[in-house]
Amino acid sequence: MNGGRRRPLLLIVDDEPLNAQLLSEGLQDDFRAQVAQSGDAALRIAAAEEPPDLILLDVMMPGMDGYEVCRRLKVAAETRDIPVIFITSMSDEVAEMRGLAVGAVDFIAKPVNLRITRARILTHLELKRTRDRLAQLSREDALTGIANRRRFDEALEQEWRRSARMRSTLSLVLADIDFFKQFNDRYGHHAGDECLKHVARVMQGAVRRPSDLPARYGGEEFVALLADTTTEGAWRVAEGIRTGIAALGIPHIDSPHGIVTVSCGVATLVASQDDLSTELIRAADRLLYAAKADGRNRVAS
Amino acid sequence: MQTLSTSPRPLPSRLPGFELGEARERLGGNERLLADLLRRFVAEHGGAAAEIEALVAAVQPAHAVAALHRLKGAARIVGAAALSAAAEAAEVGLLHGDRGGLPGFRSALAATVNHIKAALCEGPPR
């Protein structure tokens, strides 16, 4: 999860000070620890600026018990992915099933054995890291590192629904590298890959808002999904992409422009419940075709 | 005055009424942590008998049972087996309206606290 060498951060939730001290002091060589003595305090700390990497949660607490704390952690978007291990003296199956039902990943019995606890924490942190990495890989284009088609499709569906709900404008820039096949044939696939990476970087630099999503759509086609953006705003982004790529000055002797260029189609719609989100792509694609037919290295909107 | 956390003195290998070997095993042989927990036990729970008896006298048996349950758990953490057993007996008794286990619990707690203080060299055993 955290790329650095910093020790993972635990949140220890236990109203018994001895147990909290046992865990925080006993595990301090491997982990940093925060302690909460109540469910309320636990929820507050878990949602703070540096969220814990894992939570050790006592089941039996006065006031809000561990089950309720876990249930609330799993509802909130910012805490739902944090693994929760229950600490319990109730070694009965009903308690265990109830814990698993509210989203715990594991159980540790009291009185706590530090070596076992440490091993289980490390296992669950490793699982979490793997899961996070896989989730990231499945949404990222391997070559360029920007969002891939799958991530774009998800975002498009989401923004399409939001546009229909809010009656807000949704824009899409579809950018295609001109004469890319000839570039590959002339300069080789390695140069082609480098060219794609340059274009991806320009796409990333051309969008401004956190909600804007540049992505590789496939082959030499890129997209930028722009929520709450008018035609004029989207056209400016597309022009930024086009001029940014021309400014790289990547030689391309088989293009009439002499350098690598892109053509862009820019579509803007207010989504309707009756249409599919592919309507936006189709519209941008038509305009991209027009830009190509019109001589390339241009934006059609 | 020196405190034990800055100047650790070896804990005895055994204490009457304790299962220190088992506690050490759970703590991964961390003697410093064992000493810290023993000290914390006295600070947090040393006065529990009076509190629990006050709850019983005030006819709040549910609170007294909860307090005994909590103490039983804390005693287990530091390996205070005799105290843990006495707390459990008093807890089970109170659940059935029987206060007969309370004196045994009181003396077990007193003995445990004294043994801990002696082991930590913070007071002579009586």
PDB file of N, CA, C and O in Angstrom, chain A residues 174-245:
ATOM      1  N   LEU A 174     -11.571  12.380 -28.534  1.00  0.00           N
ATOM      2  CA  LEU A 174     -11.006  11.145 -29.076  1.00  0.00           C
ATOM      3  C   LEU A 174      -9.834  11.559 -29.953  1.00  0.00           C
ATOM      4  O   LEU A 174     -10.012  12.313 -30.913  1.00  0.00           O
ATOM      5  N   ALA A 175      -8.632  11.120 -29.593  1.00  0.00           N
ATOM      6  CA  ALA A 175      -7.427  11.551 -30.309  1.00  0.00           C
ATOM      7  C   ALA A 175      -6.754  10.340 -30.950  1.00  0.00           C
ATOM      8  O   ALA A 175      -6.604   9.300 -30.304  1.00  0.00           O
ATOM      9  N   ASP A 176      -6.363  10.492 -32.207  1.00  0.00           N
ATOM     10  CA  ASP A 176      -5.763   9.375 -32.937  1.00  0.00           C
ATOM     11  C   ASP A 176      -4.479   9.866 -33.603  1.00  0.00           C
ATOM     12  O   ASP A 176      -4.465  10.923 -34.254  1.00  0.00           O
ATOM     13  N   ILE A 177      -3.401   9.105 -33.427  1.00  0.00           N
ATOM     14  CA  ILE A 177      -2.120   9.520 -34.012  1.00  0.00           C
ATOM     15  C   ILE A 177      -2.186   9.356 -35.529  1.00  0.00           C
ATOM     16  O   ILE A 177      -2.593   8.298 -36.043  1.00  0.00           O
ATOM     17  N   ASP A 178      -1.804  10.402 -36.237  1.00  0.00           N
ATOM     18  CA  ASP A 178      -1.880  10.376 -37.703  1.00  0.00           C
ATOM     19  C   ASP A 178      -0.762   9.509 -38.293  1.00  0.00           C
ATOM     20  O   ASP A 178       0.395   9.610 -37.866  1.00  0.00           O
ATOM     21  N   PHE A 179      -1.126   8.699 -39.275  1.00  0.00           N
ATOM     22  CA  PHE A 179      -0.170   7.835 -39.991  1.00  0.00           C
ATOM     23  C   PHE A 179       0.701   7.013 -39.042  1.00  0.00           C
ATOM     24  O   PHE A 179       1.920   6.897 -39.236  1.00  0.00           O
ATOM     25  N   PHE A 180       0.068   6.460 -38.004  1.00  0.00           N
ATOM     26  CA  PHE A 180       0.863   5.732 -37.010  1.00  0.00           C
ATOM     27  C   PHE A 180       1.407   4.414 -37.557  1.00  0.00           C
ATOM     28  O   PHE A 180       2.500   3.985 -37.208  1.00  0.00           O
ATOM     29  N   LYS A 181       0.628   3.777 -38.446  1.00  0.00           N
ATOM     30  CA  LYS A 181       1.107   2.518 -39.028  1.00  0.00           C
ATOM     31  C   LYS A 181       2.402   2.761 -39.804  1.00  0.00           C
ATOM     32  O   LYS A 181       3.372   2.009 -39.662  1.00  0.00           O
ATOM     33  N   GLN A 182       2.393   3.860 -40.589  1.00  0.00           N
ATOM     34  CA  GLN A 182       3.595   4.202 -41.353  1.00  0.00           C
ATOM     35  C   GLN A 182       4.774   4.527 -40.419  1.00  0.00           C
ATOM     36  O   GLN A 182       5.918   4.212 -40.718  1.00  0.00           O
ATOM     37  N   PHE A 183       4.468   5.177 -39.306  1.00  0.00           N
ATOM     38  CA  PHE A 183       5.525   5.502 -38.331  1.00  0.00           C
ATOM     39  C   PHE A 183       6.166   4.224 -37.811  1.00  0.00           C
ATOM     40  O   PHE A 183       7.394   4.090 -37.762  1.00  0.00           O
ATOM     41  N   ASN A 184       5.314   3.266 -37.458  1.00  0.00           N
ATOM     42  CA  ASN A 184       5.816   1.983 -36.969  1.00  0.00           C
ATOM     43  C   ASN A 184       6.648   1.268 -38.033  1.00  0.00           C
ATOM     44  O   ASN A 184       7.705   0.715 -37.740  1.00  0.00           O
ATOM     45  N   ASP A 185       6.109   1.277 -39.253  1.00  0.00           N
ATOM     46  CA  ASP A 185       6.817   0.579 -40.343  1.00  0.00           C
ATOM     47  C   ASP A 185       8.176   1.218 -40.593  1.00  0.00           C
ATOM     48  O   ASP A 185       9.170   0.539 -40.838  1.00  0.00           O
ATOM     49  N   ARG A 186       8.233   2.533 -40.512  1.00  0.00           N
ATOM     50  CA  ARG A 186       9.468   3.261 -40.821  1.00  0.00           C
ATOM     51  C   ARG A 186      10.486   3.183 -39.681  1.00  0.00           C
ATOM     52  O   ARG A 186      11.657   2.905 -39.878  1.00  0.00           O
ATOM     53  N   TYR A 187      10.002   3.426 -38.452  1.00  0.00           N
ATOM     54  CA  TYR A 187      10.948   3.592 -37.331  1.00  0.00           C
ATOM     55  C   TYR A 187      11.024   2.384 -36.393  1.00  0.00           C
ATOM     56  O   TYR A 187      11.871   2.341 -35.509  1.00  0.00           O
ATOM     57  N   GLY A 188      10.111   1.437 -36.592  1.00  0.00           N
ATOM     58  CA  GLY A 188      10.141   0.225 -35.761  1.00  0.00           C
ATOM     59  C   GLY A 188       9.213   0.330 -34.563  1.00  0.00           C
ATOM     60  O   GLY A 188       8.766   1.415 -34.169  1.00  0.00           O
ATOM     61  N   HIS A 189       8.917  -0.850 -33.983  1.00  0.00           N
ATOM     62  CA  HIS A 189       7.922  -0.889 -32.917  1.00  0.00           C
ATOM     63  C   HIS A 189       8.401  -0.247 -31.629  1.00  0.00           C
ATOM     64  O   HIS A 189       7.607   0.276 -30.851  1.00  0.00           O
ATOM     65  N   HIS A 190       9.726  -0.280 -31.401  1.00  0.00           N
ATOM     66  CA  HIS A 190      10.217   0.339 -30.190  1.00  0.00           C
ATOM     67  C   HIS A 190       9.965   1.843 -30.237  1.00  0.00           C
ATOM     68  O   HIS A 190       9.456   2.437 -29.273  1.00  0.00           O
ATOM     69  N   ALA A 191      10.274   2.446 -31.390  1.00  0.00           N
ATOM     70  CA  ALA A 191      10.004   3.886 -31.554  1.00  0.00           C
ATOM     71  C   ALA A 191       8.510   4.149 -31.457  1.00  0.00           C
ATOM     72  O   ALA A 191       8.081   5.169 -30.891  1.00  0.00           O
ATOM     73  N   GLY A 192       7.709   3.220 -31.986  1.00  0.00           N
ATOM     74  CA  GLY A 192       6.254   3.355 -31.893  1.00  0.00           C
ATOM     75  C   GLY A 192       5.795   3.395 -30.446  1.00  0.00           C
ATOM     76  O   GLY A 192       4.971   4.241 -30.066  1.00  0.00           O
ATOM     77  N   ASP A 193       6.359   2.486 -29.645  1.00  0.00           N
ATOM     78  CA  ASP A 193       5.997   2.459 -28.213  1.00  0.00           C
ATOM     79  C   ASP A 193       6.386   3.770 -27.533  1.00  0.00           C
ATOM     80  O   ASP A 193       5.636   4.320 -26.720  1.00  0.00           O
ATOM     81  N   GLU A 194       7.582   4.250 -27.856  1.00  0.00           N
ATOM     82  CA  GLU A 194       8.025   5.514 -27.246  1.00  0.00           C
ATOM     83  C   GLU A 194       7.092   6.654 -27.628  1.00  0.00           C
ATOM     84  O   GLU A 194       6.765   7.519 -26.805  1.00  0.00           O
ATOM     85  N   CYS A 195       6.682   6.638 -28.888  1.00  0.00           N
ATOM     86  CA  CYS A 195       5.765   7.666 -29.373  1.00  0.00           C
ATOM     87  C   CYS A 195       4.453   7.622 -28.582  1.00  0.00           C
ATOM     88  O   CYS A 195       3.926   8.656 -28.151  1.00  0.00           O
ATOM     89  N   LEU A 196       3.921   6.397 -28.364  1.00  0.00           N
ATOM     90  CA  LEU A 196       2.679   6.250 -27.598  1.00  0.00           C
ATOM     91  C   LEU A 196       2.843   6.788 -26.182  1.00  0.00           C
ATOM     92  O   LEU A 196       1.948   7.431 -25.634  1.00  0.00           O
ATOM     93  N   LYS A 197       4.025   6.548 -25.595  1.00  0.00           N
ATOM     94  CA  LYS A 197       4.259   7.040 -24.234  1.00  0.00           C
ATOM     95  C   LYS A 197       4.276   8.575 -24.206  1.00  0.00           C
ATOM     96  O   LYS A 197       3.743   9.193 -23.281  1.00  0.00           O
ATOM     97  N   HIS A 198       4.898   9.175 -25.239  1.00  0.00           N
ATOM     98  CA  HIS A 198       4.923  10.645 -25.307  1.00  0.00           C
ATOM     99  C   HIS A 198       3.517  11.202 -25.410  1.00  0.00           C
ATOM    100  O   HIS A 198       3.156  12.168 -24.739  1.00  0.00           O
ATOM    101  N   VAL A 199       2.714  10.567 -26.275  1.00  0.00           N
ATOM    102  CA  VAL A 199       1.337  11.047 -26.457  1.00  0.00           C
ATOM    103  C   VAL A 199       0.556  10.929 -25.140  1.00  0.00           C
ATOM    104  O   VAL A 199      -0.183  11.836 -24.752  1.00  0.00           O
ATOM    105  N   ALA A 200       0.758   9.804 -24.417  1.00  0.00           N
ATOM    106  CA  ALA A 200       0.067   9.615 -23.144  1.00  0.00           C
ATOM    107  C   ALA A 200       0.433  10.729 -22.167  1.00  0.00           C
ATOM    108  O   ALA A 200      -0.422  11.251 -21.449  1.00  0.00           O
ATOM    109  N   ARG A 201       1.724  11.098 -22.164  1.00  0.00           N
ATOM    110  CA  ARG A 201       2.151  12.157 -21.232  1.00  0.00           C
ATOM    111  C   ARG A 201       1.505  13.497 -21.597  1.00  0.00           C
ATOM    112  O   ARG A 201       1.088  14.248 -20.720  1.00  0.00           O
ATOM    113  N   VAL A 202       1.414  13.762 -22.889  1.00  0.00           N
ATOM    114  CA  VAL A 202       0.760  15.010 -23.315  1.00  0.00           C
ATOM    115  C   VAL A 202      -0.722  14.983 -22.923  1.00  0.00           C
ATOM    116  O   VAL A 202      -1.271  15.988 -22.447  1.00  0.00           O
ATOM    117  N   MET A 203      -1.381  13.835 -23.097  1.00  0.00           N
ATOM    118  CA  MET A 203      -2.790  13.698 -22.706  1.00  0.00           C
ATOM    119  C   MET A 203      -2.958  14.025 -21.220  1.00  0.00           C
ATOM    120  O   MET A 203      -3.873  14.737 -20.830  1.00  0.00           O
ATOM    121  N   GLN A 204      -2.032  13.491 -20.430  1.00  0.00           N
ATOM    122  CA  GLN A 204      -2.106  13.721 -18.975  1.00  0.00           C
ATOM    123  C   GLN A 204      -1.913  15.189 -18.632  1.00  0.00           C
ATOM    124  O   GLN A 204      -2.581  15.723 -17.748  1.00  0.00           O
ATOM    125  N   GLY A 205      -0.983  15.819 -19.363  1.00  0.00           N
ATOM    126  CA  GLY A 205      -0.703  17.220 -19.078  1.00  0.00           C
ATOM    127  C   GLY A 205      -1.800  18.154 -19.560  1.00  0.00           C
ATOM    128  O   GLY A 205      -1.943  19.269 -19.065  1.00  0.00           O
ATOM    129  N   ALA A 206      -2.595  17.696 -20.524  1.00  0.00           N
ATOM    130  CA  ALA A 206      -3.586  18.580 -21.142  1.00  0.00           C
ATOM    131  C   ALA A 206      -4.862  18.703 -20.317  1.00  0.00           C
ATOM    132  O   ALA A 206      -5.610  19.663 -20.474  1.00  0.00           O
ATOM    133  N   VAL A 207      -5.142  17.722 -19.464  1.00  0.00           N
ATOM    134  CA  VAL A 207      -6.359  17.821 -18.640  1.00  0.00           C
ATOM    135  C   VAL A 207      -6.026  18.551 -17.354  1.00  0.00           C
ATOM    136  O   VAL A 207      -4.885  18.540 -16.892  1.00  0.00           O
ATOM    137  N   ARG A 208      -7.027  19.195 -16.804  1.00  0.00           N
ATOM    138  CA  ARG A 208      -6.776  20.080 -15.661  1.00  0.00           C
ATOM    139  C   ARG A 208      -7.439  19.601 -14.375  1.00  0.00           C
ATOM    140  O   ARG A 208      -6.881  19.699 -13.314  1.00  0.00           O
ATOM    141  N   ARG A 209      -8.683  19.124 -14.492  1.00  0.00           N
ATOM    142  CA  ARG A 209      -9.438  18.831 -13.265  1.00  0.00           C
ATOM    143  C   ARG A 209      -9.183  17.402 -12.794  1.00  0.00           C
ATOM    144  O   ARG A 209      -8.941  16.512 -13.603  1.00  0.00           O
ATOM    145  N   PRO A 210      -9.281  17.175 -11.498  1.00  0.00           N
ATOM    146  CA  PRO A 210      -9.087  15.815 -10.971  1.00  0.00           C
ATOM    147  C   PRO A 210     -10.090  14.822 -11.560  1.00  0.00           C
ATOM    148  O   PRO A 210      -9.787  13.640 -11.687  1.00  0.00           O
ATOM    149  N   SER A 211     -11.265  15.314 -11.948  1.00  0.00           N
ATOM    150  CA  SER A 211     -12.282  14.391 -12.467  1.00  0.00           C
ATOM    151  C   SER A 211     -12.047  14.058 -13.939  1.00  0.00           C
ATOM    152  O   SER A 211     -12.664  13.142 -14.480  1.00  0.00           O
ATOM    153  N   ASP A 212     -11.179  14.817 -14.624  1.00  0.00           N
ATOM    154  CA  ASP A 212     -10.891  14.519 -16.035  1.00  0.00           C
ATOM    155  C   ASP A 212     -10.100  13.226 -16.133  1.00  0.00           C
ATOM    156  O   ASP A 212      -9.190  13.002 -15.346  1.00  0.00           O
ATOM    157  N   LEU A 213     -10.460  12.392 -17.086  1.00  0.00           N
ATOM    158  CA  LEU A 213      -9.757  11.105 -17.199  1.00  0.00           C
ATOM    159  C   LEU A 213      -9.171  10.902 -18.581  1.00  0.00           C
ATOM    160  O   LEU A 213      -9.888  10.629 -19.537  1.00  0.00           O
ATOM    161  N   PRO A 214      -7.826  11.012 -18.704  1.00  0.00           N
ATOM    162  CA  PRO A 214      -7.185  10.621 -19.955  1.00  0.00           C
ATOM    163  C   PRO A 214      -6.946   9.106 -19.926  1.00  0.00           C
ATOM    164  O   PRO A 214      -6.606   8.559 -18.885  1.00  0.00           O
ATOM    165  N   ALA A 215      -7.138   8.456 -21.069  1.00  0.00           N
ATOM    166  CA  ALA A 215      -6.978   7.000 -21.094  1.00  0.00           C
ATOM    167  C   ALA A 215      -6.517   6.561 -22.469  1.00  0.00           C
ATOM    168  O   ALA A 215      -6.702   7.259 -23.465  1.00  0.00           O
ATOM    169  N   ARG A 216      -5.879   5.394 -22.518  1.00  0.00           N
ATOM    170  CA  ARG A 216      -5.565   4.800 -23.811  1.00  0.00           C
ATOM    171  C   ARG A 216      -6.762   3.954 -24.211  1.00  0.00           C
ATOM    172  O   ARG A 216      -7.161   3.037 -23.489  1.00  0.00           O
ATOM    173  N   TYR A 217      -7.337   4.288 -25.369  1.00  0.00           N
ATOM    174  CA  TYR A 217      -8.562   3.621 -25.780  1.00  0.00           C
ATOM    175  C   TYR A 217      -8.252   2.317 -26.502  1.00  0.00           C
ATOM    176  O   TYR A 217      -9.004   1.364 -26.463  1.00  0.00           O
ATOM    177  N   GLY A 218      -7.086   2.278 -27.129  1.00  0.00           N
ATOM    178  CA  GLY A 218      -6.681   1.078 -27.870  1.00  0.00           C
ATOM    179  C   GLY A 218      -5.759   1.489 -28.991  1.00  0.00           C
ATOM    180  O   GLY A 218      -5.932   2.576 -29.547  1.00  0.00           O
ATOM    181  N   GLY A 219      -4.756   0.658 -29.317  1.00  0.00           N
ATOM    182  CA  GLY A 219      -3.841   0.985 -30.410  1.00  0.00           C
ATOM    183  C   GLY A 219      -3.278   2.378 -30.269  1.00  0.00           C
ATOM    184  O   GLY A 219      -2.720   2.728 -29.228  1.00  0.00           O
ATOM    185  N   GLU A 220      -3.460   3.197 -31.328  1.00  0.00           N
ATOM    186  CA  GLU A 220      -2.942   4.572 -31.279  1.00  0.00           C
ATOM    187  C   GLU A 220      -4.047   5.568 -30.979  1.00  0.00           C
ATOM    188  O   GLU A 220      -3.923   6.741 -31.270  1.00  0.00           O
ATOM    189  N   GLU A 221      -5.158   5.078 -30.390  1.00  0.00           N
ATOM    190  CA  GLU A 221      -6.274   5.955 -30.041  1.00  0.00           C
ATOM    191  C   GLU A 221      -6.285   6.255 -28.538  1.00  0.00           C
ATOM    192  O   GLU A 221      -6.175   5.343 -27.714  1.00  0.00           O
ATOM    193  N   PHE A 222      -6.436   7.520 -28.234  1.00  0.00           N
ATOM    194  CA  PHE A 222      -6.523   7.957 -26.837  1.00  0.00           C
ATOM    195  C   PHE A 222      -7.826   8.723 -26.631  1.00  0.00           C
ATOM    196  O   PHE A 222      -8.397   9.245 -27.596  1.00  0.00           O
ATOM    197  N   VAL A 223      -8.270   8.764 -25.378  1.00  0.00           N
ATOM    198  CA  VAL A 223      -9.480   9.534 -25.064  1.00  0.00           C
ATOM    199  C   VAL A 223      -9.217  10.410 -23.836  1.00  0.00           C
ATOM    200  O   VAL A 223      -8.351  10.109 -23.013  1.00  0.00           O
ATOM    201  N   ALA A 224     -10.005  11.468 -23.752  1.00  0.00           N
ATOM    202  CA  ALA A 224     -10.051  12.235 -22.504  1.00  0.00           C
ATOM    203  C   ALA A 224     -11.523  12.446 -22.189  1.00  0.00           C
ATOM    204  O   ALA A 224     -12.256  13.013 -23.001  1.00  0.00           O
ATOM    205  N   LEU A 225     -11.951  11.925 -21.035  1.00  0.00           N
ATOM    206  CA  LEU A 225     -13.349  12.060 -20.610  1.00  0.00           C
ATOM    207  C   LEU A 225     -13.437  13.276 -19.696  1.00  0.00           C
ATOM    208  O   LEU A 225     -12.718  13.358 -18.693  1.00  0.00           O
ATOM    209  N   LEU A 226     -14.299  14.215 -20.060  1.00  0.00           N
ATOM    210  CA  LEU A 226     -14.337  15.493 -19.345  1.00  0.00           C
ATOM    211  C   LEU A 226     -15.757  15.738 -18.827  1.00  0.00           C
ATOM    212  O   LEU A 226     -16.649  16.102 -19.598  1.00  0.00           O
ATOM    213  N   ALA A 227     -15.950  15.552 -17.527  1.00  0.00           N
ATOM    214  CA  ALA A 227     -17.277  15.766 -16.936  1.00  0.00           C
ATOM    215  C   ALA A 227     -17.531  17.254 -16.761  1.00  0.00           C
ATOM    216  O   ALA A 227     -16.586  18.038 -16.606  1.00  0.00           O
ATOM    217  N   ASP A 228     -18.801  17.634 -16.809  1.00  0.00           N
ATOM    218  CA  ASP A 228     -19.190  19.041 -16.588  1.00  0.00           C
ATOM    219  C   ASP A 228     -18.403  19.988 -17.482  1.00  0.00           C
ATOM    220  O   ASP A 228     -17.955  21.039 -17.034  1.00  0.00           O
ATOM    221  N   THR A 229     -18.198  19.586 -18.711  1.00  0.00           N
ATOM    222  CA  THR A 229     -17.376  20.401 -19.619  1.00  0.00           C
ATOM    223  C   THR A 229     -18.152  20.701 -20.891  1.00  0.00           C
ATOM    224  O   THR A 229     -18.729  19.803 -21.503  1.00  0.00           O
ATOM    225  N   THR A 230     -18.161  21.962 -21.281  1.00  0.00           N
ATOM    226  CA  THR A 230     -18.872  22.384 -22.490  1.00  0.00           C
ATOM    227  C   THR A 230     -18.036  22.064 -23.728  1.00  0.00           C
ATOM    228  O   THR A 230     -16.861  21.702 -23.630  1.00  0.00           O
ATOM    229  N   THR A 231     -18.638  22.265 -24.909  1.00  0.00           N
ATOM    230  CA  THR A 231     -17.925  22.048 -26.164  1.00  0.00           C
ATOM    231  C   THR A 231     -16.672  22.916 -26.231  1.00  0.00           C
ATOM    232  O   THR A 231     -15.608  22.447 -26.642  1.00  0.00           O
ATOM    233  N   GLU A 232     -16.821  24.189 -25.813  1.00  0.00           N
ATOM    234  CA  GLU A 232     -15.666  25.109 -25.878  1.00  0.00           C
ATOM    235  C   GLU A 232     -14.535  24.621 -24.974  1.00  0.00           C
ATOM    236  O   GLU A 232     -13.369  24.614 -25.384  1.00  0.00           O
ATOM    237  N   GLY A 233     -14.894  24.228 -23.777  1.00  0.00           N
ATOM    238  CA  GLY A 233     -13.878  23.739 -22.834  1.00  0.00           C
ATOM    239  C   GLY A 233     -13.184  22.507 -23.381  1.00  0.00           C
ATOM    240  O   GLY A 233     -11.954  22.375 -23.311  1.00  0.00           O
ATOM    241  N   ALA A 234     -13.968  21.589 -23.952  1.00  0.00           N
ATOM    242  CA  ALA A 234     -13.400  20.351 -24.482  1.00  0.00           C
ATOM    243  C   ALA A 234     -12.535  20.640 -25.704  1.00  0.00           C
ATOM    244  O   ALA A 234     -11.489  20.007 -25.905  1.00  0.00           O
ATOM    245  N   TRP A 235     -12.971  21.606 -26.496  1.00  0.00           N
ATOM    246  CA  TRP A 235     -12.189  21.970 -27.682  1.00  0.00           C
ATOM    247  C   TRP A 235     -10.816  22.502 -27.262  1.00  0.00           C
ATOM    248  O   TRP A 235      -9.798  22.179 -27.872  1.00  0.00           O
ATOM    249  N   ARG A 236     -10.798  23.303 -26.182  1.00  0.00           N
ATOM    250  CA  ARG A 236      -9.511  23.830 -25.685  1.00  0.00           C
ATOM    251  C   ARG A 236      -8.593  22.691 -25.236  1.00  0.00           C
ATOM    252  O   ARG A 236      -7.397  22.705 -25.503  1.00  0.00           O
ATOM    253  N   VAL A 237      -9.162  21.717 -24.554  1.00  0.00           N
ATOM    254  CA  VAL A 237      -8.354  20.563 -24.128  1.00  0.00           C
ATOM    255  C   VAL A 237      -7.799  19.839 -25.354  1.00  0.00           C
ATOM    256  O   VAL A 237      -6.606  19.499 -25.423  1.00  0.00           O
ATOM    257  N   ALA A 238      -8.658  19.627 -26.359  1.00  0.00           N
ATOM    258  CA  ALA A 238      -8.229  18.915 -27.571  1.00  0.00           C
ATOM    259  C   ALA A 238      -7.137  19.699 -28.297  1.00  0.00           C
ATOM    260  O   ALA A 238      -6.148  19.118 -28.775  1.00  0.00           O
ATOM    261  N   GLU A 239      -7.298  21.016 -28.381  1.00  0.00           N
ATOM    262  CA  GLU A 239      -6.274  21.853 -29.012  1.00  0.00           C
ATOM    263  C   GLU A 239      -4.956  21.755 -28.238  1.00  0.00           C
ATOM    264  O   GLU A 239      -3.883  21.719 -28.834  1.00  0.00           O
ATOM    265  N   GLY A 240      -5.081  21.705 -26.911  1.00  0.00           N
ATOM    266  CA  GLY A 240      -3.891  21.551 -26.070  1.00  0.00           C
ATOM    267  C   GLY A 240      -3.174  20.247 -26.375  1.00  0.00           C
ATOM    268  O   GLY A 240      -1.937  20.198 -26.442  1.00  0.00           O
ATOM    269  N   ILE A 241      -3.944  19.202 -26.595  1.00  0.00           N
ATOM    270  CA  ILE A 241      -3.358  17.900 -26.931  1.00  0.00           C
ATOM    271  C   ILE A 241      -2.692  17.974 -28.301  1.00  0.00           C
ATOM    272  O   ILE A 241      -1.531  17.564 -28.479  1.00  0.00           O
ATOM    273  N   ARG A 242      -3.421  18.516 -29.263  1.00  0.00           N
ATOM    274  CA  ARG A 242      -2.904  18.573 -30.638  1.00  0.00           C
ATOM    275  C   ARG A 242      -1.619  19.400 -30.712  1.00  0.00           C
ATOM    276  O   ARG A 242      -0.599  18.930 -31.255  1.00  0.00           O
ATOM    277  N   THR A 243      -1.656  20.605 -30.138  1.00  0.00           N
ATOM    278  CA  THR A 243      -0.460  21.458 -30.216  1.00  0.00           C
ATOM    279  C   THR A 243       0.680  20.888 -29.363  1.00  0.00           C
ATOM    280  O   THR A 243       1.850  20.996 -29.734  1.00  0.00           O
ATOM    281  N   GLY A 244       0.307  20.253 -28.246  1.00  0.00           N
ATOM    282  CA  GLY A 244       1.325  19.660 -27.377  1.00  0.00           C
ATOM    283  C   GLY A 244       2.093  18.566 -28.094  1.00  0.00           C
ATOM    284  O   GLY A 244       3.324  18.457 -27.955  1.00  0.00           O
ATOM    285  N   ILE A 245       1.397  17.775 -28.864  1.00  0.00           N
ATOM    286  CA  ILE A 245       2.064  16.675 -29.568  1.00  0.00           C
ATOM    287  C   ILE A 245       2.883  17.205 -30.747  1.00  0.00           C
ATOM    288  O   ILE A 245       4.016  16.771 -30.984  1.00  0.00           O
TER     289      ILE A 245
END
